[in-house]
Short mmCIF file of C-alpha atoms and ligand atoms in Angstrom, two decimals:
data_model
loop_
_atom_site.label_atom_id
_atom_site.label_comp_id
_atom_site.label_asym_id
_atom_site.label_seq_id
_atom_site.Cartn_x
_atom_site.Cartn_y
_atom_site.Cartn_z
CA UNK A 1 0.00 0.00 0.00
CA UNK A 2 1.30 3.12 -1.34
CA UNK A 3 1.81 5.80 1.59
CA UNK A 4 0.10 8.07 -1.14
CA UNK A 5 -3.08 6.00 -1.67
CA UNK A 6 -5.12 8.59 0.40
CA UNK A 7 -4.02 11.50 -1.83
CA UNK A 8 -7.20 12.23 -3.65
CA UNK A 9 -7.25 14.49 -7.37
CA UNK A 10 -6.91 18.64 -6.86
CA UNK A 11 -9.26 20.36 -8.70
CA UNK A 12 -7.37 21.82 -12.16
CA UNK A 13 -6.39 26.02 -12.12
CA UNK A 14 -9.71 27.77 -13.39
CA UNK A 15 -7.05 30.01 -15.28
CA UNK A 16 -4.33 27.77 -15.58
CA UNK A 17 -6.39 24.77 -16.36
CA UNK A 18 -8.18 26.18 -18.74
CA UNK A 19 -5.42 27.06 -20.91
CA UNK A 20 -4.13 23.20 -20.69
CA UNK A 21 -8.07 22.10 -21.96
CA UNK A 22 -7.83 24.82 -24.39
CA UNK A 23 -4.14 23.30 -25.68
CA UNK A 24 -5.45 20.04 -25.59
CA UNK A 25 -8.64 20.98 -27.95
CA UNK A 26 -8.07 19.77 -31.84
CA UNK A 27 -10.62 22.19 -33.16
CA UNK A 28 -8.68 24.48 -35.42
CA UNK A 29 -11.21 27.37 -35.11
CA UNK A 30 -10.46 28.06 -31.32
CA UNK A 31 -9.90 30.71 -29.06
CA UNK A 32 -8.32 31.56 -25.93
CA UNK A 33 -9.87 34.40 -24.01
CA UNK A 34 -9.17 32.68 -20.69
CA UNK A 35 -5.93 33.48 -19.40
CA UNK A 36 -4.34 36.51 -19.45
CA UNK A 37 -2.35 37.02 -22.11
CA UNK A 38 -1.60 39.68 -24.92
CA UNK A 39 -1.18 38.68 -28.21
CA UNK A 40 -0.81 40.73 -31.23
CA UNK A 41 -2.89 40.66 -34.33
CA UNK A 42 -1.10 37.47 -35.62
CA UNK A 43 -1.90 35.52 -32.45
CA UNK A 44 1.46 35.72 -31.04
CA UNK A 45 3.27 36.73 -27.58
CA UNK A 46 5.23 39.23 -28.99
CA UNK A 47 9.01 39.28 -28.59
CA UNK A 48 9.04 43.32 -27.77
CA UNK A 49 11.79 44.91 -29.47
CA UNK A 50 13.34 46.91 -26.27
CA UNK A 51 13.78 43.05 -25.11
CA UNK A 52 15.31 41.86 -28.19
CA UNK A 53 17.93 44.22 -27.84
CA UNK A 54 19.43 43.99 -24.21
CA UNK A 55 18.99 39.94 -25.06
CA UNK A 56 20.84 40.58 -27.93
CA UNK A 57 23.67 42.23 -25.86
CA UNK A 58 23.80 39.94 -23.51
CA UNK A 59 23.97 37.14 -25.95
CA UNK A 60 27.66 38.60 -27.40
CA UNK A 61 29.28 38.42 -24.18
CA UNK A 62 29.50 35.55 -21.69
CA UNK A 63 26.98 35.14 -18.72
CA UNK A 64 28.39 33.81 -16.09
CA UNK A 65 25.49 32.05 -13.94
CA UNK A 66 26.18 32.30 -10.38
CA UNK A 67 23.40 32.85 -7.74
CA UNK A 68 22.03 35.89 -8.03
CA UNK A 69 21.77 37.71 -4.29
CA UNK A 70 18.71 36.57 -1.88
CA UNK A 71 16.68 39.62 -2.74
CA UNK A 72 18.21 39.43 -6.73
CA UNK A 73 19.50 42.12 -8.90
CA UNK A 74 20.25 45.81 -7.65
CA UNK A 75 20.00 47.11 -10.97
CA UNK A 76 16.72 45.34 -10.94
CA UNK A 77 15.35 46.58 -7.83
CA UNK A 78 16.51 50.08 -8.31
CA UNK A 79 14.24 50.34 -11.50
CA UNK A 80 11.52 48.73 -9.85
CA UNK A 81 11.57 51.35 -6.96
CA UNK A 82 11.88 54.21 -9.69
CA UNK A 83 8.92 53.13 -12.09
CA UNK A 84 6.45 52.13 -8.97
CA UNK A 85 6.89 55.45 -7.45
CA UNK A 86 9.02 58.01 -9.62
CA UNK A 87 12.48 58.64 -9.82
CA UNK A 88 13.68 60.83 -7.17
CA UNK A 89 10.53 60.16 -4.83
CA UNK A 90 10.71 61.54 -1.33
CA UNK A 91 10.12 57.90 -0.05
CA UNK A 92 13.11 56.42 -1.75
CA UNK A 93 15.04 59.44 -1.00
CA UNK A 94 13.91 58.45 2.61
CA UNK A 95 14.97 55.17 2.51
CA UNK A 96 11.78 53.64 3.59
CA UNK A 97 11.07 51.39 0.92
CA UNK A 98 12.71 47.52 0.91
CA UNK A 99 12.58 46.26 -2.79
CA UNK A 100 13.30 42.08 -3.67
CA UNK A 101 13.21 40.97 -7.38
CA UNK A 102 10.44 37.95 -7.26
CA UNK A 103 9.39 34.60 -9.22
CA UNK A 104 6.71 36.78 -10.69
CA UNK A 105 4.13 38.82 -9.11
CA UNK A 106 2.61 35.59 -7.81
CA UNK A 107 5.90 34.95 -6.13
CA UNK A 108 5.93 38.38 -4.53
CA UNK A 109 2.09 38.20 -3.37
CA UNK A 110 3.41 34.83 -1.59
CA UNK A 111 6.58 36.23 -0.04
CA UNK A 112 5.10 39.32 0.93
CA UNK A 113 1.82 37.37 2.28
CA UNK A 114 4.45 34.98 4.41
CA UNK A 115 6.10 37.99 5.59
CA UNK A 116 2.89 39.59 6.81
CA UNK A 117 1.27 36.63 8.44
CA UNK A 118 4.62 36.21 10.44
CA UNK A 119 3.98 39.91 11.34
CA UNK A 120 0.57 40.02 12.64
CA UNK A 121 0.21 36.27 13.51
CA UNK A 122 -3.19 34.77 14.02
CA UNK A 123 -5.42 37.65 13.97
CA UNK A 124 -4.24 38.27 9.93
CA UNK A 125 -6.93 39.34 7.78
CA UNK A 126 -6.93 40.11 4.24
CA UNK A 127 -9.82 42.31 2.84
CA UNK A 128 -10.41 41.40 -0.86
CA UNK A 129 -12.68 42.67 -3.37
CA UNK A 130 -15.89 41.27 -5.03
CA UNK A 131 -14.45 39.33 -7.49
CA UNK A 132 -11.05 39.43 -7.59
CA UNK A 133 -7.80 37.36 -9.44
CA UNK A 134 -8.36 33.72 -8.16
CA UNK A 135 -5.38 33.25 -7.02
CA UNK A 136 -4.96 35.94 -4.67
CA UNK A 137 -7.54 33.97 -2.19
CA UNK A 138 -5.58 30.95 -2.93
CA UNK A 139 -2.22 32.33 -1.98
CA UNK A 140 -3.44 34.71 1.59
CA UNK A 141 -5.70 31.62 2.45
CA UNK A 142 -2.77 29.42 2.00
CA UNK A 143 -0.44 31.85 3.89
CA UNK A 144 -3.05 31.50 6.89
CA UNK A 145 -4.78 34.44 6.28
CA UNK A 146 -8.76 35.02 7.29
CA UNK A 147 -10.39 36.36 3.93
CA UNK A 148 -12.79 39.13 4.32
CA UNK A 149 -14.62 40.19 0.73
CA UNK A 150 -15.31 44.02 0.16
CA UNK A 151 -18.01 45.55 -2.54
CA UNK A 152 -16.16 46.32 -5.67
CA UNK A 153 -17.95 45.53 -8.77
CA UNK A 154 -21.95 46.51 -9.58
CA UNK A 155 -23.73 43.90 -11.77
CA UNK A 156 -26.05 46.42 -12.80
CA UNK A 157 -24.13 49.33 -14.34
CA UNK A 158 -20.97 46.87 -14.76
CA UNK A 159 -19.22 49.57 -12.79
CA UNK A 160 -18.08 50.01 -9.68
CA UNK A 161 -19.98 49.85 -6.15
CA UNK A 162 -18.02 52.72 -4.42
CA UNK A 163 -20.56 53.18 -2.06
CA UNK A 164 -20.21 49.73 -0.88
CA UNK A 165 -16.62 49.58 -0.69
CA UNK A 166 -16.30 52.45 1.13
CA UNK A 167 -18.71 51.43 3.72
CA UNK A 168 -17.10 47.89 3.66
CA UNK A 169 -13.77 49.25 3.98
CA UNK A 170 -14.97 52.04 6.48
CA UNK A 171 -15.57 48.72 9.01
CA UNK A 172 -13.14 46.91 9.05
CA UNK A 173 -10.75 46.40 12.30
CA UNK A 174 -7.65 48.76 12.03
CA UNK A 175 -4.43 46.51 10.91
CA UNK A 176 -6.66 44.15 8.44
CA UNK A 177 -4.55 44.19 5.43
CA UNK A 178 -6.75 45.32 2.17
CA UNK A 179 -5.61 43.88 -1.57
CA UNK A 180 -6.06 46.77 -3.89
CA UNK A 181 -5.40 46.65 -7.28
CA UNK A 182 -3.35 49.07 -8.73
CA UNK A 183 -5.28 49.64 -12.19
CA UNK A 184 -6.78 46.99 -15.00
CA UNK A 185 -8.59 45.49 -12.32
CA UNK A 186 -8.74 41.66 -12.61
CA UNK A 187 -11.31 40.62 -13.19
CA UNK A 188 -13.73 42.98 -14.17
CA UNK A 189 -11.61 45.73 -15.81
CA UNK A 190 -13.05 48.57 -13.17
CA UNK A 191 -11.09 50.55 -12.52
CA UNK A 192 -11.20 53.95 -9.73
CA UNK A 193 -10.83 57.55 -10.88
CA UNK A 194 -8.21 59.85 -9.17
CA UNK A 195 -10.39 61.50 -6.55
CA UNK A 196 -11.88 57.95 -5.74
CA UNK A 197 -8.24 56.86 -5.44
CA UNK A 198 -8.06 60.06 -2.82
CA UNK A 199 -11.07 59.18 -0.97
CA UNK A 200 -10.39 55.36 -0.13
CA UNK A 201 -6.50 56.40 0.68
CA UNK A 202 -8.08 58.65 3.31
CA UNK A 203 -9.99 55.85 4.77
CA UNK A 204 -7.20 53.43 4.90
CA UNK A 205 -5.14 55.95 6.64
CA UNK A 206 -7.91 56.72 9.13
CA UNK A 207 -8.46 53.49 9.62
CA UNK A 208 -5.02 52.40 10.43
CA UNK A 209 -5.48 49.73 7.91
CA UNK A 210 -2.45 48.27 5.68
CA UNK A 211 -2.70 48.73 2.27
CA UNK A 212 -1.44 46.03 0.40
CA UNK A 213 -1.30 47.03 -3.92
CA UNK A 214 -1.25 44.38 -6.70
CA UNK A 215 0.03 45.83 -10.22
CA UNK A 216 0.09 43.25 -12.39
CA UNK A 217 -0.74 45.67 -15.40
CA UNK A 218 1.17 48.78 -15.00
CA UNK A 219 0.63 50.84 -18.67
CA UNK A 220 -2.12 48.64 -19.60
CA UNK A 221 -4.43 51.46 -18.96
CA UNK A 222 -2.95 54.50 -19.42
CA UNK A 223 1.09 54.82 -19.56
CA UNK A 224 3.19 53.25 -17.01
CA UNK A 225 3.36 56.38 -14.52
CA UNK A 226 -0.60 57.55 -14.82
CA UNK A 227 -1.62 53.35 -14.01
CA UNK A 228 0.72 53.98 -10.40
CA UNK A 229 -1.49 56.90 -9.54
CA UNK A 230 -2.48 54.81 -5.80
CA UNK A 231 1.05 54.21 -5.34
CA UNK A 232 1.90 57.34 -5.92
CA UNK A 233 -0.98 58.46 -3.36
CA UNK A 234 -0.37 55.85 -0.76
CA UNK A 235 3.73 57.28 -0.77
CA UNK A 236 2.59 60.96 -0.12
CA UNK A 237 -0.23 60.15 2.18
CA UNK A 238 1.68 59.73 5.51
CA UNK A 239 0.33 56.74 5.79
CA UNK A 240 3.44 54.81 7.93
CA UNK A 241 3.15 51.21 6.38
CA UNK A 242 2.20 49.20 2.71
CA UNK A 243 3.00 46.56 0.74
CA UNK A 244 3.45 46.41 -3.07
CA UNK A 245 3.76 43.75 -5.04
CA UNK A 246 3.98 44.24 -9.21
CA UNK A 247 4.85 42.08 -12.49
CA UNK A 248 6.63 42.46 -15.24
CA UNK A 249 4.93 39.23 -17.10
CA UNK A 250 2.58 41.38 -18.97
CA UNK A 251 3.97 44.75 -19.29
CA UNK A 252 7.55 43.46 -20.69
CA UNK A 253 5.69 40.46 -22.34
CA UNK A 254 8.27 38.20 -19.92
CA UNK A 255 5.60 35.78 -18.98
CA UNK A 256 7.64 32.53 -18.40
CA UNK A 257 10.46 34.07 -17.08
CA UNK A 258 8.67 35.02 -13.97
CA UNK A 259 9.81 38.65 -13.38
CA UNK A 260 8.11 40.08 -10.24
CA UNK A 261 9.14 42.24 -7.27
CA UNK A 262 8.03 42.59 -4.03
CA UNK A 263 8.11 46.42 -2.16
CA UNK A 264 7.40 46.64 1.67
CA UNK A 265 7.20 50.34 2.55
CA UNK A 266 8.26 51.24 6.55
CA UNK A 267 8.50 54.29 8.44
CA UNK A 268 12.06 54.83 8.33
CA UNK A 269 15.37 53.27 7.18
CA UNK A 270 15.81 51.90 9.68
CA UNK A 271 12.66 49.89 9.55
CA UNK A 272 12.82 49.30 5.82
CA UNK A 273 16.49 47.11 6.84
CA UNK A 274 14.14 45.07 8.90
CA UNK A 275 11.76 44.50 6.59
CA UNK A 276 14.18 43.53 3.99
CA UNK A 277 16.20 41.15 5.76
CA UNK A 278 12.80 39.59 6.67
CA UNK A 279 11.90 39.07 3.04
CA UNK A 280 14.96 37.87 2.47
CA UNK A 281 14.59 35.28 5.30
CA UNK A 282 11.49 34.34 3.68
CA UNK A 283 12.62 33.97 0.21
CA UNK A 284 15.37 31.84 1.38
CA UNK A 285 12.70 29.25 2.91
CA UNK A 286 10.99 29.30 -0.62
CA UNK A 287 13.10 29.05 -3.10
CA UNK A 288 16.65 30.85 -2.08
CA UNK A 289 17.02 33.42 -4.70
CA UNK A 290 15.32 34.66 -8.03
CA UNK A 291 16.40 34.02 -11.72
CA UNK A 292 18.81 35.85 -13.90
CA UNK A 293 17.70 36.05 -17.32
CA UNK A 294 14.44 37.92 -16.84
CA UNK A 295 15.93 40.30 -14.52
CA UNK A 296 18.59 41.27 -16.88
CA UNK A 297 16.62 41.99 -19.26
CA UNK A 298 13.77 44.62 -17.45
CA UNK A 299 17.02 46.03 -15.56
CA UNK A 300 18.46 46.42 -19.31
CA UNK A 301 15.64 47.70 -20.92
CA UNK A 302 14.60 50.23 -17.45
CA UNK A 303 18.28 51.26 -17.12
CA UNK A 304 18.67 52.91 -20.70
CA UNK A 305 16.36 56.09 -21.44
CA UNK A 306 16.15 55.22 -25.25
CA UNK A 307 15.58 51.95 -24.55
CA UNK A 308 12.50 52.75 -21.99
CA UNK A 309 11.59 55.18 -24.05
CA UNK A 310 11.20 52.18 -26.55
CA UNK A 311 9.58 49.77 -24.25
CA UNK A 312 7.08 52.93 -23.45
CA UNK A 313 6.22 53.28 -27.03
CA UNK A 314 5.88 49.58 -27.26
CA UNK A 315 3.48 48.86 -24.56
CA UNK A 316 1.64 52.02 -25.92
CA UNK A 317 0.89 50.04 -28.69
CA UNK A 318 -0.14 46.67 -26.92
CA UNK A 319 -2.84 49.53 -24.76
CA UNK A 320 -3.74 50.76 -28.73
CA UNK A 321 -4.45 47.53 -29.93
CA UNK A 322 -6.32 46.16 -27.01
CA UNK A 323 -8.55 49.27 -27.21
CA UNK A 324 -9.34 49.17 -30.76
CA UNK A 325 -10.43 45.32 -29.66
CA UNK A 326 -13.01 46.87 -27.53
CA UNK A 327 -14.36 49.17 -29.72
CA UNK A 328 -14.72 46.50 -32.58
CA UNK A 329 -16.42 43.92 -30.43
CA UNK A 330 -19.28 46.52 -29.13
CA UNK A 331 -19.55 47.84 -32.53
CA UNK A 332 -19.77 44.12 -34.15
CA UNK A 333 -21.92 43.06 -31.47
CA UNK A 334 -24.68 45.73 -31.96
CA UNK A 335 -24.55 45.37 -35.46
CA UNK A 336 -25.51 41.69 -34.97
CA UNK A 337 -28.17 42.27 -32.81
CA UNK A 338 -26.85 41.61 -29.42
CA UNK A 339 -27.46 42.80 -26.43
CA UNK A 340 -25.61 46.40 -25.40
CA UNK A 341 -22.11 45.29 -24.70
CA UNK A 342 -21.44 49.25 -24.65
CA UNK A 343 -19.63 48.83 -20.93
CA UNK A 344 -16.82 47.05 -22.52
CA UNK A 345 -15.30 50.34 -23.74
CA UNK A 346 -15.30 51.71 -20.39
CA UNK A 347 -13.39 48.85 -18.51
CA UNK A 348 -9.35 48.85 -18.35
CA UNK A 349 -6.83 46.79 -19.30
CA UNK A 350 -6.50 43.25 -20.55
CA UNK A 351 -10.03 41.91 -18.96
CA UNK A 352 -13.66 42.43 -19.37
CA UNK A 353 -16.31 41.17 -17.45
CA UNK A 354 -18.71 40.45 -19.40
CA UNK A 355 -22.13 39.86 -18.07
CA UNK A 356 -21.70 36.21 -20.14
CA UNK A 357 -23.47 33.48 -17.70
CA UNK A 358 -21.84 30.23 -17.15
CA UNK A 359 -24.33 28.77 -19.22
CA UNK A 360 -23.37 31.18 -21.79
CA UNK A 361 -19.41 30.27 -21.12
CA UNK A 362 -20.16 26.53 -21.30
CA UNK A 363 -22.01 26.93 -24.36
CA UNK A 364 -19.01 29.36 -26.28
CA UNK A 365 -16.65 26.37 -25.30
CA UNK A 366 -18.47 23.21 -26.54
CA UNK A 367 -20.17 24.91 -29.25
CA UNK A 368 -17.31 27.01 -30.26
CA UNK A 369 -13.94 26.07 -29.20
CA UNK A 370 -14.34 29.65 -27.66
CA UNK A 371 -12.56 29.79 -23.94
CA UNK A 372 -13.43 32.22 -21.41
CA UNK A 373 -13.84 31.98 -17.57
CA UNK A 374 -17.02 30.50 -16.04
CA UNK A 375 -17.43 33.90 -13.90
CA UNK A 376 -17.82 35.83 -17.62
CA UNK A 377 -13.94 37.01 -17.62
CA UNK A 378 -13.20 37.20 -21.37
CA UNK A 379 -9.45 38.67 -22.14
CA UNK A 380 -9.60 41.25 -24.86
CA UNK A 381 -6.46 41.27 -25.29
CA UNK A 382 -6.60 38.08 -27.35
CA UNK A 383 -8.75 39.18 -29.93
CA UNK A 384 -7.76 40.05 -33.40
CA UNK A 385 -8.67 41.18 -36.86
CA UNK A 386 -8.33 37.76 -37.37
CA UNK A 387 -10.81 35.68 -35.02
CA UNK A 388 -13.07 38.96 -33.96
CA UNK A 389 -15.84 38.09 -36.26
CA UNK A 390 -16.04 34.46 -34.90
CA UNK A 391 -16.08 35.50 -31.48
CA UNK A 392 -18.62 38.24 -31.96
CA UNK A 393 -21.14 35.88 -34.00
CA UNK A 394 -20.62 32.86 -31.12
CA UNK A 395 -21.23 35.65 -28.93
CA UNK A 396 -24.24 36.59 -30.23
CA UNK A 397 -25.33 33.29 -30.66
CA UNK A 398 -25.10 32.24 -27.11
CA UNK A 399 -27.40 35.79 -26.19
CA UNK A 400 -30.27 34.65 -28.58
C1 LMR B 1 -4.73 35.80 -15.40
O1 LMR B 1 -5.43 36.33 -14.53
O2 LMR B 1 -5.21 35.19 -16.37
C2 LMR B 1 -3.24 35.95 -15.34
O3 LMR B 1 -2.88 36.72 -14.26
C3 LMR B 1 -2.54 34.65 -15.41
C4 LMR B 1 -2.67 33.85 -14.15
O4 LMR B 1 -1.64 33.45 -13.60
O5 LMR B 1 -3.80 33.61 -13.69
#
């Protein structure tokens, strides 16, 4: 008898999972608007060309591969601190912010979740918003963390409840930790304006609560400084204490080479030392250090202004594209009929929620070899000239 008999099946990734049905699907007509993923109009991850060219210097010359530090690359971490919150911010000029180079944002949301359960020990809460990424319950709930769901997202206007969330917010116990994220909210592509940004960093100030900020899509709304408005806000607040955690798997189209950080912001120096040789500690008892390659290349492409200017110009064009998806879906979509799919235009980055019903989401799938998420969750960002017309018509289809 095997001392793994009693292991019973995990359920599959609703994200993840999805993609390996999707790969494992002969129909030659499908679609992917599960995960999220840019592609460009031919289908493909693109290979951006700020990218190309630091790979392309590094390529000439050897590369040694030692261990990178605990908390990986300076160069890296450096750039991180200077895109999250501005070059020459007070805060970094202060000292108070501890920056480690992570396995992807999901590796920082991890570290920085270990870190802050070992912090505030059994009574850690996490406040999270109605809906939010999947995996963010999975990782604080794994972490030990007590989940607590705010009002975010309005079924009715496909909007935003700020109402709710403020009251929701306004009652919870000082020191709960609350997941914001930073723009292109995932799921539901709602985002907050500036002076709603203003209003709920007042209340988590007030509050004493810790703001803890997920930017997973930094220029996928606007460009890459506008989309860390909050962070920006949370720095010049006063508020003592916050977390952020960001990815560069979308922005620097790096996706499998897992290129995240991890920022825990203290009231001094002297407290941001603590905190970083605490995420170090913690990164040691996961997986010891970060990898090279990926880090290289965002410190290479960050490092060099033509080169940023570049990558700026480049992830303009991913934002371009992606809008121009949204536009053409509505636009096909009343012309065949469908019901007013109008809100799509006013959501943010890669995702849209998109009212379908699980029904509806089954039914795009077997019927269609379309995938999207059972909550609705299409990803826009995967439509092209190419397979719009399809989608819209299933679409439509499913409505009737
Ligand atoms: C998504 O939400 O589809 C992406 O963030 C990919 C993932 O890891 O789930």
């Amino acid at each position: 008898m095997s001392i793994f008999a009693s292991v019973t099946m995990a359920p599959g990734d609703p994200i993840l999972g999805l993609t390996e049905t999707y790969n494992a699907d002969p129909r030659k007509e499908k679609v992917n608007l599960g995960v999220g993923i840019y592609v460009d109009e031919q289908g493909k991850v693109p290979v951006l060309d700020a990218v190309r060219q630091v790979e392309q210097a590094l390529a000439r010359d050897d590369q040694p591969r030692s261990y990178l530090p605990i908390d990986g690359l300076p160069a890296y971490n450096r750039a991180t601190q200077n895109l999250l919150f501005g070059a020459g911010a007070a805060i970094l000029e202060a000292g108070r912010v501890a920056t480690a180079q992570t396995i992807g944002g999901s590796g920082a949301l991890r570290v920085g979740a270990d870190l802050l359960k070992k912090v505030l020990g059994d009574q850690a809460k996490l406040a999270i918003s109605n809906p939010s990424w999947g995996n963010h319950h999975v990782v604080f709930r794994t972490a030990g963390f007590q989940l607590i769901d705010y009002r975010y997202y309005d079924d009715a206007s496909h909007g935003l409840d700020f109402a709710g969330m403020l009251e929701d917010l306004g009652k919870l116990e000082p020191g709960t930790v609350v997941l914001l994220h930073a723009c292109c909210h995932n799921p539901t592509g709602v985002d907050l304006d500036a002076a709603q940004w203003a209003q709920v960093v007042a209340l988590l100030k007030d509050r004493g609560l810790l703001p803890f900020v997920d930017m997973a899509y930094q220029g996928f709304d606007r460009n890459s400084t506008d989309d860390a408005l909050a962070i920006r806000l949370l720095a010049d607040s006063g508020i003592p204490a916050f977390v952020v955690a960001n990815s560069y798997s979308k922005s620097f189209s790096l996706y499998g080479e897992r290129v995240g950080a991890l920022s825990f912001v203290g009231a001094d120096r002297d407290e941001a030392a603590r905190l970083l040789s605490n995420i170090k500690t913690t990164i040691r008892a996961n997986y010891s250090s970060p990898a090279t390659h990926g880090g290289k290349l965002v410190a290479g492409v960050l490092d060099s202004a033509e080169l940023r200017a570049l990558w700026e110009q480049e992830l303009g064009g991913m934002r371009g594209r992606i809008h121009t998806m949204r536009a053409a879906f509505v636009d096909k979509l009343a012309a065949l009929g469908a019901p007013d799919f109008g809100f799509i235009n006013r959501q943010a980055g890669m995702f849209s929620y998109s009212g379908l019903s699980k029904a509806q989401v089954d039914r795009l799938r077997e019927e269609f070899a379309i995938y999207a998420l059972s909550s609705g969750r299409i990803c826009v960002a995967a439509l092209n000239t190419g397979n719009i017309d399809y989608v819209t018509r299933a679409v439509a289809a499913v409505c009737r």
